[in-house]
Amino acid sequence: MKVVATLRVNGSDYPVELDPHVSLLKAVREELGLTGSKEGCDDSECGACMMLLDGEPVNACSYLALQAEGRDVTTVEGLAGDEEVGPLQRAFLQQAGVQCGFCTPGMLVSATALLRHNPDPTDEEIRIGLSGNLCRCTGYRGIVRAVRQVASGEVPPLGTAPVHPDTTPPHHAG
Ligand code: FES
Ligand code: FES
């Protein structure tokens, strides 16, 4: 039996009919069509599904959608506000914090929460703050650089700033 509910996501109210057992991740992706948040492990291990619930990061794969009723949910689609691409997203691109991109939505959500709590984190604090988010590609260095760049307050528009050399695709001889 489905339950009628309203989910408030990225500042908009979405009337939905939900299976009581459905996760917040599945509801947001499949009922609301917001597919930025990813399903990796579906077991609170990888952080790919991370969303903000009243400003605090949660693994949406392990959180019931109905528990989010009456609360403010923010997904990666809501992070940039009115901008097409926000400073954190630009910094990830400029600092080689993105490769395959699967972890990126969750990383951006966790980094947003981290910077709200600690606007000037050390590299170690960044690594600890993002320890619930796994990345198989980048080695994390570019991600840490990106968060540090945002903390410094200097993130130029895309296309106007040099990108970190790690973003250059490797050359293959022959
Ligand atoms: S999909 Fe939710 S933590 Fe991995
Ligand atoms: S960029 Fe591929 S998993 Fe992080």
Short mmCIF file of C-alpha atoms and ligand atoms in Angstrom, two decimals:
data_model
loop_
_atom_site.label_atom_id
_atom_site.label_comp_id
_atom_site.label_asym_id
_atom_site.label_seq_id
_atom_site.Cartn_x
_atom_site.Cartn_y
_atom_site.Cartn_z
CA MET A 1 0.00 0.00 0.00
CA LYS A 2 1.36 3.40 -0.96
CA VAL A 3 1.35 6.43 1.29
CA VAL A 4 0.64 9.96 0.11
CA ALA A 5 3.40 12.34 1.16
CA THR A 6 5.16 15.54 0.20
CA LEU A 7 8.91 15.71 -0.17
CA ARG A 8 10.59 19.09 -0.05
CA VAL A 9 13.67 18.87 -2.27
CA ASN A 10 15.90 21.75 -3.34
CA GLY A 11 13.27 24.22 -2.18
CA SER A 12 10.34 22.70 -4.09
CA ASP A 13 7.48 20.58 -2.75
CA TYR A 14 6.84 17.30 -4.57
CA PRO A 15 3.59 15.43 -3.86
CA VAL A 16 4.33 11.71 -4.10
CA GLU A 17 2.84 8.32 -3.37
CA LEU A 18 5.46 6.18 -1.71
CA ASP A 19 5.96 2.60 -0.72
CA PRO A 20 6.71 2.92 3.03
CA HIS A 21 9.88 0.90 2.54
CA VAL A 22 11.35 2.93 -0.32
CA SER A 23 14.60 4.74 0.34
CA LEU A 24 15.02 8.46 -0.04
CA LEU A 25 17.51 7.79 -2.83
CA LYS A 26 15.08 5.71 -4.87
CA ALA A 27 12.22 8.12 -4.28
CA VAL A 28 14.25 11.12 -5.39
CA ARG A 29 15.68 9.36 -8.44
CA GLU A 30 12.61 7.44 -9.58
CA GLU A 31 9.62 9.48 -8.39
CA LEU A 32 11.10 12.97 -8.69
CA GLY A 33 13.40 12.27 -11.63
CA LEU A 34 16.41 13.88 -9.96
CA THR A 35 19.11 11.43 -10.95
CA GLY A 36 22.22 13.35 -9.87
CA SER A 37 22.52 11.31 -6.67
CA LYS A 38 23.98 7.91 -7.47
CA GLU A 39 23.42 4.42 -6.17
CA GLY A 40 26.73 2.69 -5.55
CA CYS A 41 26.75 0.16 -2.72
CA ASP A 42 23.15 0.68 -1.50
CA ASP A 43 24.56 -0.12 1.95
CA SER A 44 25.88 3.10 3.57
CA GLU A 45 29.44 2.40 2.47
CA CYS A 46 30.32 4.56 -0.54
CA GLY A 47 28.63 7.95 -0.14
CA ALA A 48 27.56 8.19 -3.79
CA CYS A 49 23.96 8.76 -2.67
CA MET A 50 24.75 11.54 -0.18
CA MET A 51 22.09 14.24 0.30
CA LEU A 52 21.65 16.99 2.85
CA LEU A 53 18.78 16.59 5.27
CA ASP A 54 18.15 19.87 7.06
CA GLY A 55 21.72 20.72 6.08
CA GLU A 56 23.36 17.55 7.40
CA PRO A 57 24.71 14.83 5.11
CA VAL A 58 22.95 11.46 5.07
CA ASN A 59 23.35 8.32 3.00
CA ALA A 60 20.04 8.49 1.17
CA CYS A 61 20.22 4.80 0.21
CA SER A 62 19.75 3.88 3.85
CA TYR A 63 17.21 6.51 4.80
CA LEU A 64 13.49 6.00 4.35
CA ALA A 65 11.86 8.55 2.08
CA LEU A 66 8.93 8.93 4.46
CA GLN A 67 11.32 9.91 7.25
CA ALA A 68 12.27 12.93 5.16
CA GLU A 69 8.74 14.33 5.06
CA GLY A 70 8.60 17.77 6.63
CA ARG A 71 12.34 18.20 6.32
CA ASP A 72 14.50 20.02 3.77
CA VAL A 73 16.31 17.73 1.36
CA THR A 74 19.12 19.06 -0.81
CA THR A 75 20.55 17.01 -3.64
CA VAL A 76 23.49 17.80 -5.88
CA GLU A 77 21.04 19.48 -8.29
CA GLY A 78 20.30 22.05 -5.61
CA LEU A 79 23.83 22.96 -4.61
CA ALA A 80 24.58 25.62 -7.19
CA GLY A 81 21.54 27.77 -6.37
CA ASP A 82 20.88 30.18 -9.21
CA GLU A 83 24.26 29.56 -10.78
CA GLU A 84 24.58 26.98 -13.53
CA VAL A 85 27.77 25.66 -11.94
CA GLY A 86 28.69 26.66 -8.39
CA PRO A 87 32.18 27.36 -7.01
CA LEU A 88 32.63 23.88 -5.58
CA GLN A 89 31.69 22.28 -8.86
CA ARG A 90 34.04 24.60 -10.78
CA ALA A 91 36.87 23.84 -8.37
CA PHE A 92 36.36 20.07 -8.79
CA LEU A 93 36.68 20.52 -12.55
CA GLN A 94 39.68 22.85 -12.35
CA GLN A 95 41.58 20.77 -9.78
CA ALA A 96 41.15 17.31 -11.32
CA GLY A 97 38.69 16.30 -8.62
CA VAL A 98 36.55 14.53 -11.24
CA GLN A 99 37.41 11.57 -13.41
CA CYS A 100 34.59 9.10 -14.05
CA GLY A 101 32.30 11.34 -12.00
CA PHE A 102 30.33 8.62 -10.25
CA CYS A 103 31.39 9.71 -6.76
CA THR A 104 31.22 13.41 -7.59
CA PRO A 105 27.61 14.23 -6.61
CA GLY A 106 28.08 12.66 -3.18
CA MET A 107 31.49 14.31 -2.79
CA LEU A 108 30.02 17.72 -3.61
CA VAL A 109 27.25 17.25 -1.06
CA SER A 110 29.65 16.15 1.68
CA ALA A 111 32.11 18.92 0.84
CA THR A 112 29.30 21.47 1.05
CA ALA A 113 28.42 20.29 4.55
CA LEU A 114 32.09 20.21 5.53
CA LEU A 115 32.69 23.80 4.43
CA ARG A 116 29.57 25.02 6.22
CA HIS A 117 30.84 23.56 9.48
CA ASN A 118 34.49 24.39 8.88
CA PRO A 119 35.06 27.16 6.31
CA ASP A 120 38.85 26.86 6.45
CA PRO A 121 39.69 23.17 6.83
CA THR A 122 43.17 21.68 6.76
CA ASP A 123 43.94 18.94 4.26
CA GLU A 124 43.57 16.38 7.04
CA GLU A 125 40.22 17.82 8.07
CA ILE A 126 39.07 17.66 4.44
CA ARG A 127 40.12 14.02 4.17
CA ILE A 128 38.35 13.18 7.44
CA GLY A 129 35.26 15.19 6.43
CA LEU A 130 35.02 13.27 3.15
CA SER A 131 35.96 9.88 4.58
CA GLY A 132 32.40 8.61 4.07
CA ASN A 133 32.75 9.14 0.32
CA LEU A 134 34.74 6.65 -1.72
CA CYS A 135 36.44 7.50 -5.01
CA ARG A 136 38.00 4.80 -7.14
CA CYS A 137 39.63 7.15 -9.66
CA THR A 138 41.25 10.33 -8.42
CA GLY A 139 43.37 9.28 -5.48
CA TYR A 140 41.56 12.09 -3.62
CA ARG A 141 44.34 14.67 -4.18
CA GLY A 142 42.34 16.68 -6.69
CA ILE A 143 39.29 16.56 -4.46
CA VAL A 144 41.25 17.89 -1.49
CA ARG A 145 42.74 20.63 -3.70
CA ALA A 146 39.25 21.58 -4.88
CA VAL A 147 37.84 21.93 -1.37
CA ARG A 148 40.89 23.94 -0.34
CA GLN A 149 40.44 26.22 -3.34
CA VAL A 150 36.85 26.94 -2.37
CA ALA A 151 37.94 27.62 1.20
CA SER A 152 40.44 30.15 -0.17
CA GLY A 153 37.53 31.96 -1.83
CA GLU A 154 39.18 32.09 -5.24
CA VAL A 155 37.38 30.01 -7.83
CA PRO A 156 37.39 31.71 -11.24
CA PRO A 157 34.70 31.08 -13.85
CA LEU A 158 35.14 27.99 -16.01
CA GLY A 159 37.23 28.56 -19.09
CA THR A 160 39.13 31.49 -17.62
CA ALA A 161 41.43 29.65 -15.21
CA PRO A 162 44.24 27.19 -15.79
CA VAL A 163 43.29 23.64 -14.89
CA HIS A 164 45.54 21.43 -12.79
CA PRO A 165 47.91 19.33 -14.93
CA ASP A 166 46.32 16.15 -13.55
CA THR A 167 43.29 16.96 -15.68
CA THR A 168 45.32 16.55 -18.88
CA PRO A 169 44.55 13.23 -20.57
CA PRO A 170 47.62 10.98 -20.81
CA HIS A 171 49.47 10.74 -24.12
CA HIS A 172 49.69 7.33 -25.68
CA ALA A 173 52.66 6.73 -27.93
CA GLY A 174 51.83 5.46 -31.38
S1 FES B 1 24.78 4.03 -2.38
FE1 FES B 1 24.42 4.92 -0.46
S2 FES B 1 26.30 4.79 0.60
FE2 FES B 1 26.66 3.73 -1.27
S1 FES B 2 35.87 10.13 -10.07
FE1 FES B 2 35.45 8.02 -10.43
S2 FES B 2 34.83 7.27 -8.51
FE2 FES B 2 35.52 9.29 -8.08
#
